[in-house]
């Protein structure tokens, strides 16, 4: 049985980063494999961009944050503010999503034009086993999750109020720049 999901990626924090991220994601559960394909334009060029699906373990539908998510009023939606709307980081779009190892340097890089692309076939059994260890269920509930792309260069000035340090990686790495709600098609 094949189940297909898509997400339209919308820009976040574009006024701060000086570019507007857009793109699309496709996730296909096909037998024992989860095929993931994500393409985005407008990402800061020539750099690594963390990317994941976020969600709530209880299955609450994750959303793309609006300006209202900026609860401290600093003009930036940072990682803690994102969590309140899109949920916590769950599965990385990296070189081994089934391991659910979030903070590291093995995420895709954008090219010199700010184009960013990710394609990977994930062993679904391994992913579901690890997902159950982390979140208590094997059910990925993809249609309740949100695709996120993160990261801006260190040269981008962020207000001191921007938070989002994860195991030594600071707010420049974790700043959300694009998001899309995953929908079943």
Coordinates of C-alpha atoms in Angstrom, one line a residue, residues 1-5 26-33 35 124 184-185:
X1 CA 0.0 0.0 0.0
X2 CA 1.3 3.5 -0.9
X3 CA 0.3 6.6 1.0
X4 CA 1.3 10.0 -0.2
X5 CA 1.7 13.3 1.7
X26 CA 6.6 15.0 -0.7
X27 CA 6.7 12.0 1.7
X28 CA 5.5 8.6 0.3
X29 CA 5.0 5.6 2.5
X30 CA 5.6 2.7 0.1
X31 CA 5.7 -0.7 1.7
X32 CA 8.7 -0.8 4.0
X33 CA 10.1 2.5 2.8
X35 CA 10.5 8.2 0.4
X124 CA 10.3 2.5 7.7
X184 CA -2.3 13.4 3.1
X185 CA -3.3 13.4 -0.6

